[in-house]
Amino acid sequence: MISLHEVSKSYGQQRNGRLAAVQAVTLKIEDGSIHGIIGPSGAGKSTLLRLMNMLESPDTGRVVVEGKDLTAMGEAQLREARRSIGMIFQQFNLLQNRTVSGNVSIPLELAGMPKKERAERVRECLQFVGLLDKADEYPSALSGGQKQRVAIARALTNSPKVLLCDEPTSSLDPKTTNDILAVLRHVNESLGVTIVIVTHEMNVVAQICKQVSVMEDGRLTDSFTLTKRTPAV
Ligand code: ADP
Ligand code: ADP
């Protein structure tokens, strides 16, 4: 479970007046769920997501993931804890000077995994997202949907319990969006990974989310459970 307790985050210098991006948010995300966070641009969705793996540290409040209080950890402990939290982005964030394999390999290199084992794990993850045949290509040779598959493969290398998705389909056309949502559903169902999706696209939420939280002006203003799913086209 991901549990945020009274979490707040402001930006800017004190004397210029600070902007409260996230204000006293308390939220629980159940294990195995696909949880959507929706709301208008500037509402604080992306900040809230980055607080869940401490890419942003909260000014106040606690962030607990899988029973561990990330806000109480030192740098080394936090680095270790982050390995069980994958993340993907709207712009994919691939390194252009590395091949597909080279990109997927990055977290394993950082974790110090030996080369042979690493190659095996990279293959497994690429196979999972259906991109094994692109292993030696560079990102510039891929479509947007393929790039996001690479990013998902990279996020899965360390067998995370949680996958954080920041507008994962907002650069993609509707058909490619459906493909990526199918991959995310596959990650959730066959690997049991808890997924949190920040999006402004209501069709995305309607297609795959079970629980939805609504953010406005830094606060959670509503939450609901979707009972009936719109089938993917
Ligand atoms: P959303 O994802 O809902 O569009 P964000 O979390 O990106 O919202 O932003 C919430 C507010 O915080 C916005 O007003 C944004 O301009 C501000 N903000 C976000 N990141 C930063 C930053 N690194 N520095 C200063 N202000 C930021
Ligand atoms: P696909 O072929 O999988 O549908 P495209 O490459 O056509 O994906 O990209 C879909 C949309 O995403 C296009 O509007 C494109 O401009 C945008 N896009 C793709 N890759 C990037 C990128 N790296 N940075 C910014 N926008 C991108």
PDB file of C-alpha atoms and ligand atoms in Angstrom:
ATOM      1  CA  MET A   1       0.000   0.000   0.000  1.00  0.00           C
ATOM      2  CA  ILE A   2       0.977   3.588  -0.620  1.00  0.00           C
ATOM      3  CA  SER A   3      -0.099   5.850   2.169  1.00  0.00           C
ATOM      4  CA  LEU A   4       0.217   9.622   2.189  1.00  0.00           C
ATOM      5  CA  HIS A   5      -0.551  11.299   5.475  1.00  0.00           C
ATOM      6  CA  GLU A   6      -1.166  15.066   5.572  1.00  0.00           C
ATOM      7  CA  VAL A   7       1.470  15.664   2.890  1.00  0.00           C
ATOM      8  CA  SER A   8       2.245  19.225   1.798  1.00  0.00           C
ATOM      9  CA  LYS A   9       4.722  20.665  -0.701  1.00  0.00           C
ATOM     10  CA  SER A  10       5.328  24.308  -1.644  1.00  0.00           C
ATOM     11  CA  TYR A  11       7.644  25.795  -4.240  1.00  0.00           C
ATOM     12  CA  GLY A  12       9.434  29.111  -4.335  1.00  0.00           C
ATOM     13  CA  GLN A  13      11.279  31.263  -1.848  1.00  0.00           C
ATOM     14  CA  GLN A  14       9.673  32.319   1.390  1.00  0.00           C
ATOM     15  CA  ARG A  15      10.007  36.044   0.725  1.00  0.00           C
ATOM     16  CA  ASN A  16       8.398  35.874  -2.713  1.00  0.00           C
ATOM     17  CA  GLY A  17       5.419  34.033  -1.344  1.00  0.00           C
ATOM     18  CA  ARG A  18       5.405  30.273  -1.643  1.00  0.00           C
ATOM     19  CA  LEU A  19       3.110  28.389  -3.928  1.00  0.00           C
ATOM     20  CA  ALA A  20       1.399  25.445  -2.279  1.00  0.00           C
ATOM     21  CA  ALA A  21       1.446  22.761  -4.988  1.00  0.00           C
ATOM     22  CA  VAL A  22       0.136  20.031  -2.660  1.00  0.00           C
ATOM     23  CA  GLN A  23      -1.753  20.865   0.520  1.00  0.00           C
ATOM     24  CA  ALA A  24      -2.370  18.430   3.379  1.00  0.00           C
ATOM     25  CA  VAL A  25      -3.168  15.451   1.177  1.00  0.00           C
ATOM     26  CA  THR A  26      -4.090  12.186   2.863  1.00  0.00           C
ATOM     27  CA  LEU A  27      -4.540   9.258   0.496  1.00  0.00           C
ATOM     28  CA  LYS A  28      -4.321   5.480   0.559  1.00  0.00           C
ATOM     29  CA  ILE A  29      -3.662   3.435  -2.566  1.00  0.00           C
ATOM     30  CA  GLU A  30      -4.479  -0.252  -2.180  1.00  0.00           C
ATOM     31  CA  ASP A  31      -2.085  -3.006  -3.225  1.00  0.00           C
ATOM     32  CA  GLY A  32      -2.832  -4.347  -6.691  1.00  0.00           C
ATOM     33  CA  SER A  33      -5.069  -1.469  -7.713  1.00  0.00           C
ATOM     34  CA  ILE A  34      -4.918   0.799 -10.739  1.00  0.00           C
ATOM     35  CA  HIS A  35      -5.488   4.201  -9.196  1.00  0.00           C
ATOM     36  CA  GLY A  36      -6.093   7.334 -11.273  1.00  0.00           C
ATOM     37  CA  ILE A  37      -5.356  10.901 -10.210  1.00  0.00           C
ATOM     38  CA  ILE A  38      -7.199  13.454 -12.305  1.00  0.00           C
ATOM     39  CA  GLY A  39      -7.710  17.199 -12.267  1.00  0.00           C
ATOM     40  CA  PRO A  40      -6.900  20.345 -14.232  1.00  0.00           C
ATOM     41  CA  SER A  41      -3.419  21.439 -15.249  1.00  0.00           C
ATOM     42  CA  GLY A  42      -1.506  22.926 -12.317  1.00  0.00           C
ATOM     43  CA  ALA A  43      -3.648  21.101  -9.725  1.00  0.00           C
ATOM     44  CA  GLY A  44      -0.587  19.392  -8.225  1.00  0.00           C
ATOM     45  CA  LYS A  45      -1.044  15.893  -9.704  1.00  0.00           C
ATOM     46  CA  SER A  46       2.504  15.489 -10.933  1.00  0.00           C
ATOM     47  CA  THR A  47       3.937  16.846  -7.685  1.00  0.00           C
ATOM     48  CA  LEU A  48       1.788  14.399  -5.727  1.00  0.00           C
ATOM     49  CA  LEU A  49       3.088  11.519  -7.855  1.00  0.00           C
ATOM     50  CA  ARG A  50       6.716  12.615  -7.391  1.00  0.00           C
ATOM     51  CA  LEU A  51       6.120  12.740  -3.640  1.00  0.00           C
ATOM     52  CA  MET A  52       5.250   9.014  -3.739  1.00  0.00           C
ATOM     53  CA  ASN A  53       8.851   8.090  -4.553  1.00  0.00           C
ATOM     54  CA  MET A  54      10.395  11.157  -2.912  1.00  0.00           C
ATOM     55  CA  LEU A  55      11.608  12.690  -6.158  1.00  0.00           C
ATOM     56  CA  GLU A  56      10.171  15.634  -4.230  1.00  0.00           C
ATOM     57  CA  SER A  57      10.476  15.671  -0.459  1.00  0.00           C
ATOM     58  CA  PRO A  58       7.393  16.920   1.346  1.00  0.00           C
ATOM     59  CA  ASP A  59       7.633  19.988   3.592  1.00  0.00           C
ATOM     60  CA  THR A  60       5.419  18.201   6.093  1.00  0.00           C
ATOM     61  CA  GLY A  61       3.594  14.876   6.303  1.00  0.00           C
ATOM     62  CA  ARG A  62       4.529  11.234   5.869  1.00  0.00           C
ATOM     63  CA  VAL A  63       4.910   9.032   2.790  1.00  0.00           C
ATOM     64  CA  VAL A  64       4.723   5.291   3.511  1.00  0.00           C
ATOM     65  CA  VAL A  65       5.209   2.751   0.710  1.00  0.00           C
ATOM     66  CA  GLU A  66       5.036  -1.006   1.336  1.00  0.00           C
ATOM     67  CA  GLY A  67       5.173  -0.369   5.077  1.00  0.00           C
ATOM     68  CA  LYS A  68       8.308   1.762   4.877  1.00  0.00           C
ATOM     69  CA  ASP A  69       8.270   5.412   5.859  1.00  0.00           C
ATOM     70  CA  LEU A  70      10.229   7.063   3.027  1.00  0.00           C
ATOM     71  CA  THR A  71      10.163  10.401   4.832  1.00  0.00           C
ATOM     72  CA  ALA A  72      12.176   8.912   7.718  1.00  0.00           C
ATOM     73  CA  MET A  73      14.954   7.495   5.511  1.00  0.00           C
ATOM     74  CA  GLY A  74      18.472   8.628   4.725  1.00  0.00           C
ATOM     75  CA  GLU A  75      19.789   8.879   1.153  1.00  0.00           C
ATOM     76  CA  ALA A  76      21.169   5.326   0.941  1.00  0.00           C
ATOM     77  CA  GLN A  77      18.030   3.711   2.362  1.00  0.00           C
ATOM     78  CA  LEU A  78      15.876   5.803   0.081  1.00  0.00           C
ATOM     79  CA  ARG A  79      17.841   4.742  -2.995  1.00  0.00           C
ATOM     80  CA  GLU A  80      17.227   1.120  -2.022  1.00  0.00           C
ATOM     81  CA  ALA A  81      13.503   1.692  -1.367  1.00  0.00           C
ATOM     82  CA  ARG A  82      13.091   3.464  -4.710  1.00  0.00           C
ATOM     83  CA  ARG A  83      14.077   0.268  -6.511  1.00  0.00           C
ATOM     84  CA  SER A  84      10.650  -1.137  -5.730  1.00  0.00           C
ATOM     85  CA  ILE A  85       8.972   1.939  -7.249  1.00  0.00           C
ATOM     86  CA  GLY A  86       9.136   2.273 -11.053  1.00  0.00           C
ATOM     87  CA  MET A  87       8.169   5.433 -12.909  1.00  0.00           C
ATOM     88  CA  ILE A  88       7.269   6.430 -16.477  1.00  0.00           C
ATOM     89  CA  PHE A  89       6.700   9.868 -18.004  1.00  0.00           C
ATOM     90  CA  GLN A  90       4.814  11.609 -20.801  1.00  0.00           C
ATOM     91  CA  GLN A  91       8.018  12.252 -22.784  1.00  0.00           C
ATOM     92  CA  PHE A  92       9.420   8.746 -22.112  1.00  0.00           C
ATOM     93  CA  ASN A  93      12.790  10.127 -20.853  1.00  0.00           C
ATOM     94  CA  LEU A  94      14.963   7.716 -22.831  1.00  0.00           C
ATOM     95  CA  LEU A  95      18.672   8.371 -23.386  1.00  0.00           C
ATOM     96  CA  GLN A  96      19.081   9.041 -27.116  1.00  0.00           C
ATOM     97  CA  ASN A  97      22.691   7.830 -27.263  1.00  0.00           C
ATOM     98  CA  ARG A  98      21.846   4.387 -25.884  1.00  0.00           C
ATOM     99  CA  THR A  99      20.095   1.546 -27.657  1.00  0.00           C
ATOM    100  CA  VAL A 100      16.791   0.137 -26.423  1.00  0.00           C
ATOM    101  CA  SER A 101      18.709  -2.557 -24.472  1.00  0.00           C
ATOM    102  CA  GLY A 102      21.091   0.058 -23.158  1.00  0.00           C
ATOM    103  CA  ASN A 103      18.201   2.135 -21.842  1.00  0.00           C
ATOM    104  CA  VAL A 104      16.442  -0.801 -20.180  1.00  0.00           C
ATOM    105  CA  SER A 105      19.737  -1.854 -18.615  1.00  0.00           C
ATOM    106  CA  ILE A 106      20.309   1.432 -16.736  1.00  0.00           C
ATOM    107  CA  PRO A 107      18.604   0.587 -13.404  1.00  0.00           C
ATOM    108  CA  LEU A 108      20.394  -2.780 -13.320  1.00  0.00           C
ATOM    109  CA  GLU A 109      23.764  -1.120 -13.916  1.00  0.00           C
ATOM    110  CA  LEU A 110      23.019   1.289 -11.075  1.00  0.00           C
ATOM    111  CA  ALA A 111      22.113  -1.674  -8.879  1.00  0.00           C
ATOM    112  CA  GLY A 112      25.462  -3.316  -9.730  1.00  0.00           C
ATOM    113  CA  MET A 113      24.079  -6.429 -11.420  1.00  0.00           C
ATOM    114  CA  PRO A 114      26.728  -8.444 -13.339  1.00  0.00           C
ATOM    115  CA  LYS A 115      26.705  -8.068 -17.122  1.00  0.00           C
ATOM    116  CA  LYS A 116      25.485 -11.537 -18.083  1.00  0.00           C
ATOM    117  CA  GLU A 117      22.612 -11.526 -15.610  1.00  0.00           C
ATOM    118  CA  ARG A 118      21.760  -8.014 -16.748  1.00  0.00           C
ATOM    119  CA  ALA A 119      21.497  -9.023 -20.403  1.00  0.00           C
ATOM    120  CA  GLU A 120      19.136 -11.841 -19.454  1.00  0.00           C
ATOM    121  CA  ARG A 121      16.927  -9.553 -17.367  1.00  0.00           C
ATOM    122  CA  VAL A 122      16.834  -6.906 -20.114  1.00  0.00           C
ATOM    123  CA  ARG A 123      15.641  -9.563 -22.578  1.00  0.00           C
ATOM    124  CA  GLU A 124      12.908 -10.712 -20.198  1.00  0.00           C
ATOM    125  CA  CYS A 125      11.620  -7.174 -19.726  1.00  0.00           C
ATOM    126  CA  LEU A 126      11.710  -6.371 -23.446  1.00  0.00           C
ATOM    127  CA  GLN A 127       9.881  -9.600 -24.162  1.00  0.00           C
ATOM    128  CA  PHE A 128       7.231  -8.671 -21.603  1.00  0.00           C
ATOM    129  CA  VAL A 129       6.444  -5.426 -23.440  1.00  0.00           C
ATOM    130  CA  GLY A 130       6.728  -7.084 -26.876  1.00  0.00           C
ATOM    131  CA  LEU A 131       9.818  -5.221 -28.057  1.00  0.00           C
ATOM    132  CA  LEU A 132      12.548  -7.847 -28.130  1.00  0.00           C
ATOM    133  CA  ASP A 133      12.998  -7.335 -31.867  1.00  0.00           C
ATOM    134  CA  LYS A 134      13.934  -3.657 -31.274  1.00  0.00           C
ATOM    135  CA  ALA A 135      16.643  -4.383 -28.688  1.00  0.00           C
ATOM    136  CA  ASP A 136      19.478  -2.953 -30.797  1.00  0.00           C
ATOM    137  CA  GLU A 137      17.639   0.067 -32.215  1.00  0.00           C
ATOM    138  CA  TYR A 138      18.139   3.619 -30.979  1.00  0.00           C
ATOM    139  CA  PRO A 139      15.141   5.543 -29.584  1.00  0.00           C
ATOM    140  CA  SER A 140      15.059   7.845 -32.635  1.00  0.00           C
ATOM    141  CA  ALA A 141      14.044   4.829 -34.763  1.00  0.00           C
ATOM    142  CA  LEU A 142      10.973   4.109 -32.617  1.00  0.00           C
ATOM    143  CA  SER A 143       7.387   5.375 -32.617  1.00  0.00           C
ATOM    144  CA  GLY A 144       6.001   7.093 -29.516  1.00  0.00           C
ATOM    145  CA  GLY A 145       4.211   3.948 -28.444  1.00  0.00           C
ATOM    146  CA  GLN A 146       7.368   1.878 -28.810  1.00  0.00           C
ATOM    147  CA  LYS A 147       9.326   4.441 -26.777  1.00  0.00           C
ATOM    148  CA  GLN A 148       6.810   4.185 -23.958  1.00  0.00           C
ATOM    149  CA  ARG A 149       7.115   0.375 -24.052  1.00  0.00           C
ATOM    150  CA  VAL A 150      10.880   0.760 -23.625  1.00  0.00           C
ATOM    151  CA  ALA A 151      10.288   3.079 -20.670  1.00  0.00           C
ATOM    152  CA  ILE A 152       7.903   0.513 -19.132  1.00  0.00           C
ATOM    153  CA  ALA A 153      10.471  -2.261 -19.637  1.00  0.00           C
ATOM    154  CA  ARG A 154      13.104  -0.081 -17.963  1.00  0.00           C
ATOM    155  CA  ALA A 155      10.759   0.591 -15.034  1.00  0.00           C
ATOM    156  CA  LEU A 156      10.158  -3.160 -14.580  1.00  0.00           C
ATOM    157  CA  THR A 157      13.790  -4.319 -14.434  1.00  0.00           C
ATOM    158  CA  ASN A 158      14.048  -4.194 -10.637  1.00  0.00           C
ATOM    159  CA  SER A 159      10.697  -6.017 -10.205  1.00  0.00           C
ATOM    160  CA  PRO A 160       8.907  -3.044  -8.626  1.00  0.00           C
ATOM    161  CA  LYS A 161       5.820  -3.368  -6.431  1.00  0.00           C
ATOM    162  CA  VAL A 162       4.564  -0.014  -7.669  1.00  0.00           C
ATOM    163  CA  LEU A 163       4.584   1.762 -11.048  1.00  0.00           C
ATOM    164  CA  LEU A 164       4.023   5.533 -11.074  1.00  0.00           C
ATOM    165  CA  CYS A 165       2.814   6.884 -14.434  1.00  0.00           C
ATOM    166  CA  ASP A 166       2.903  10.630 -15.165  1.00  0.00           C
ATOM    167  CA  GLU A 167       0.630  11.356 -18.159  1.00  0.00           C
ATOM    168  CA  PRO A 168       1.824   8.109 -19.802  1.00  0.00           C
ATOM    169  CA  THR A 169      -0.373   8.399 -22.895  1.00  0.00           C
ATOM    170  CA  SER A 170      -0.627  12.168 -23.364  1.00  0.00           C
ATOM    171  CA  SER A 171       1.874  12.222 -26.275  1.00  0.00           C
ATOM    172  CA  LEU A 172       0.208   9.313 -28.032  1.00  0.00           C
ATOM    173  CA  ASP A 173      -2.601   8.973 -30.534  1.00  0.00           C
ATOM    174  CA  PRO A 174      -5.819   7.146 -29.468  1.00  0.00           C
ATOM    175  CA  LYS A 175      -4.878   3.750 -30.892  1.00  0.00           C
ATOM    176  CA  THR A 176      -1.392   3.831 -29.385  1.00  0.00           C
ATOM    177  CA  THR A 177      -2.944   4.982 -26.102  1.00  0.00           C
ATOM    178  CA  ASN A 178      -5.060   1.815 -26.053  1.00  0.00           C
ATOM    179  CA  ASP A 179      -1.975  -0.323 -26.734  1.00  0.00           C
ATOM    180  CA  ILE A 180      -0.064   1.248 -23.845  1.00  0.00           C
ATOM    181  CA  LEU A 181      -3.061   0.902 -21.511  1.00  0.00           C
ATOM    182  CA  ALA A 182      -3.180  -2.793 -22.440  1.00  0.00           C
ATOM    183  CA  VAL A 183       0.508  -3.114 -21.489  1.00  0.00           C
ATOM    184  CA  LEU A 184      -0.155  -1.375 -18.163  1.00  0.00           C
ATOM    185  CA  ARG A 185      -3.104  -3.686 -17.469  1.00  0.00           C
ATOM    186  CA  HIS A 186      -0.838  -6.653 -18.257  1.00  0.00           C
ATOM    187  CA  VAL A 187       1.748  -5.298 -15.776  1.00  0.00           C
ATOM    188  CA  ASN A 188      -0.957  -4.971 -13.124  1.00  0.00           C
ATOM    189  CA  GLU A 189      -2.643  -8.321 -13.697  1.00  0.00           C
ATOM    190  CA  SER A 190       0.246 -10.646 -14.426  1.00  0.00           C
ATOM    191  CA  LEU A 191       2.935  -9.087 -12.222  1.00  0.00           C
ATOM    192  CA  GLY A 192       0.624  -7.780  -9.479  1.00  0.00           C
ATOM    193  CA  VAL A 193       2.165  -4.316  -9.693  1.00  0.00           C
ATOM    194  CA  THR A 194       0.157  -1.482  -8.123  1.00  0.00           C
ATOM    195  CA  ILE A 195      -0.267   1.303 -10.686  1.00  0.00           C
ATOM    196  CA  VAL A 196      -0.853   5.000 -10.085  1.00  0.00           C
ATOM    197  CA  ILE A 197      -1.724   7.063 -13.166  1.00  0.00           C
ATOM    198  CA  VAL A 198      -1.769  10.834 -13.311  1.00  0.00           C
ATOM    199  CA  THR A 199      -3.716  11.978 -16.349  1.00  0.00           C
ATOM    200  CA  HIS A 200      -5.985  14.692 -17.669  1.00  0.00           C
ATOM    201  CA  GLU A 201      -7.502  12.194 -20.110  1.00  0.00           C
ATOM    202  CA  MET A 202     -10.863  10.946 -18.842  1.00  0.00           C
ATOM    203  CA  ASN A 203     -10.957   8.079 -21.354  1.00  0.00           C
ATOM    204  CA  VAL A 204      -7.762   6.686 -19.839  1.00  0.00           C
ATOM    205  CA  VAL A 205      -9.279   6.696 -16.366  1.00  0.00           C
ATOM    206  CA  ALA A 206     -12.501   5.185 -17.652  1.00  0.00           C
ATOM    207  CA  GLN A 207     -10.628   2.365 -19.370  1.00  0.00           C
ATOM    208  CA  ILE A 208      -8.323   1.079 -16.695  1.00  0.00           C
ATOM    209  CA  CYS A 209      -8.735   2.700 -13.292  1.00  0.00           C
ATOM    210  CA  LYS A 210     -10.640   1.118 -10.435  1.00  0.00           C
ATOM    211  CA  GLN A 211     -10.188   3.993  -8.019  1.00  0.00           C
ATOM    212  CA  VAL A 212      -9.963   7.652  -8.910  1.00  0.00           C
ATOM    213  CA  SER A 213      -8.905  10.680  -6.870  1.00  0.00           C
ATOM    214  CA  VAL A 214      -9.614  14.214  -8.011  1.00  0.00           C
ATOM    215  CA  MET A 215      -7.185  17.084  -7.330  1.00  0.00           C
ATOM    216  CA  GLU A 216      -7.894  20.797  -7.511  1.00  0.00           C
ATOM    217  CA  ASP A 217      -5.636  23.602  -6.297  1.00  0.00           C
ATOM    218  CA  GLY A 218      -3.321  21.239  -4.449  1.00  0.00           C
ATOM    219  CA  ARG A 219      -6.080  19.462  -2.565  1.00  0.00           C
ATOM    220  CA  LEU A 220      -7.913  16.169  -2.986  1.00  0.00           C
ATOM    221  CA  THR A 221     -11.484  17.213  -3.581  1.00  0.00           C
ATOM    222  CA  ASP A 222     -13.155  13.912  -4.447  1.00  0.00           C
ATOM    223  CA  SER A 223     -12.556  10.207  -4.843  1.00  0.00           C
ATOM    224  CA  PHE A 224     -14.647   7.459  -6.343  1.00  0.00           C
ATOM    225  CA  THR A 225     -14.633   3.840  -7.461  1.00  0.00           C
ATOM    226  CA  LEU A 226     -15.426   2.909 -11.041  1.00  0.00           C
ATOM    227  CA  THR A 227     -17.633  -0.151 -11.170  1.00  0.00           C
ATOM    228  CA  LYS A 228     -18.083  -0.608 -14.886  1.00  0.00           C
ATOM    229  CA  ARG A 229     -15.159  -0.425 -17.280  1.00  0.00           C
ATOM    230  CA  THR A 230     -15.414   0.950 -20.760  1.00  0.00           C
ATOM    231  CA  PRO A 231     -14.037  -1.833 -22.946  1.00  0.00           C
ATOM    232  CA  ALA A 232     -10.935  -0.987 -24.951  1.00  0.00           C
ATOM    233  CA  VAL A 233     -11.652  -0.475 -28.640  1.00  0.00           C
TER     234      VAL A 233
HETATM  235  P1  ADP B   1      -0.278  19.150 -12.526  1.00  0.00           P
HETATM  236  O1  ADP B   1       0.538  17.895 -12.638  1.00  0.00           O
HETATM  237  O2  ADP B   1      -1.633  18.898 -11.937  1.00  0.00           O
HETATM  238  O3  ADP B   1      -0.374  19.915 -13.803  1.00  0.00           O
HETATM  239  P2  ADP B   1       1.982  20.125 -11.020  1.00  0.00           P
HETATM  240  O4  ADP B   1       2.165  19.234  -9.853  1.00  0.00           O
HETATM  241  O5  ADP B   1       2.885  19.961 -12.187  1.00  0.00           O
HETATM  242  O6  ADP B   1       0.448  20.092 -11.471  1.00  0.00           O
HETATM  243  O7  ADP B   1       2.138  21.633 -10.525  1.00  0.00           O
HETATM  244  C1  ADP B   1       1.417  22.158  -9.405  1.00  0.00           C
HETATM  245  C2  ADP B   1       1.856  23.600  -9.178  1.00  0.00           C
HETATM  246  O8  ADP B   1       3.218  23.618  -8.726  1.00  0.00           O
HETATM  247  C3  ADP B   1       1.811  24.437 -10.431  1.00  0.00           C
HETATM  248  O9  ADP B   1       1.432  25.741 -10.078  1.00  0.00           O
HETATM  249  C4  ADP B   1       3.253  24.404 -10.916  1.00  0.00           C
HETATM  250  O10 ADP B   1       3.552  25.556 -11.658  1.00  0.00           O
HETATM  251  C5  ADP B   1       4.034  24.357  -9.614  1.00  0.00           C
HETATM  252  N1  ADP B   1       5.317  23.622  -9.766  1.00  0.00           N
HETATM  253  C6  ADP B   1       5.461  22.324 -10.114  1.00  0.00           C
HETATM  254  N2  ADP B   1       6.755  21.971 -10.124  1.00  0.00           N
HETATM  255  C7  ADP B   1       7.463  23.083  -9.761  1.00  0.00           C
HETATM  256  C8  ADP B   1       8.857  23.370  -9.577  1.00  0.00           C
HETATM  257  N3  ADP B   1       9.795  22.424  -9.748  1.00  0.00           N
HETATM  258  N4  ADP B   1       9.192  24.623  -9.204  1.00  0.00           N
HETATM  259  C9  ADP B   1       8.262  25.573  -9.008  1.00  0.00           C
HETATM  260  N5  ADP B   1       6.937  25.363  -9.160  1.00  0.00           N
HETATM  261  C10 ADP B   1       6.535  24.146  -9.531  1.00  0.00           C
HETATM  262  P1  ADP B   2       2.969   6.277 -32.605  1.00  0.00           P
HETATM  263  O1  ADP B   2       3.526   6.046 -33.974  1.00  0.00           O
HETATM  264  O2  ADP B   2       3.328   5.187 -31.630  1.00  0.00           O
HETATM  265  O3  ADP B   2       1.518   6.650 -32.619  1.00  0.00           O
HETATM  266  P2  ADP B   2       4.196   8.855 -32.764  1.00  0.00           P
HETATM  267  O4  ADP B   2       5.670   8.772 -32.886  1.00  0.00           O
HETATM  268  O5  ADP B   2       3.374   9.101 -33.965  1.00  0.00           O
HETATM  269  O6  ADP B   2       3.691   7.570 -31.979  1.00  0.00           O
HETATM  270  O7  ADP B   2       3.910   9.978 -31.679  1.00  0.00           O
HETATM  271  C1  ADP B   2       2.612  10.317 -31.258  1.00  0.00           C
HETATM  272  C2  ADP B   2       2.623  11.749 -30.790  1.00  0.00           C
HETATM  273  O8  ADP B   2       3.621  11.913 -29.762  1.00  0.00           O
HETATM  274  C3  ADP B   2       3.002  12.719 -31.891  1.00  0.00           C
HETATM  275  O9  ADP B   2       2.187  13.871 -31.762  1.00  0.00           O
HETATM  276  C4  ADP B   2       4.457  13.048 -31.641  1.00  0.00           C
HETATM  277  O10 ADP B   2       4.757  14.357 -32.030  1.00  0.00           O
HETATM  278  C5  ADP B   2       4.559  12.915 -30.135  1.00  0.00           C
HETATM  279  N1  ADP B   2       5.899  12.436 -29.744  1.00  0.00           N
HETATM  280  C6  ADP B   2       6.445  11.259 -30.027  1.00  0.00           C
HETATM  281  N2  ADP B   2       7.660  11.151 -29.506  1.00  0.00           N
HETATM  282  C7  ADP B   2       7.908  12.309 -28.875  1.00  0.00           C
HETATM  283  C8  ADP B   2       9.002  12.801 -28.122  1.00  0.00           C
HETATM  284  N3  ADP B   2      10.096  12.101 -27.898  1.00  0.00           N
HETATM  285  N4  ADP B   2       8.907  14.036 -27.611  1.00  0.00           N
HETATM  286  C9  ADP B   2       7.801  14.749 -27.799  1.00  0.00           C
HETATM  287  N5  ADP B   2       6.730  14.338 -28.481  1.00  0.00           N
HETATM  288  C10 ADP B   2       6.770  13.126 -29.017  1.00  0.00           C
END
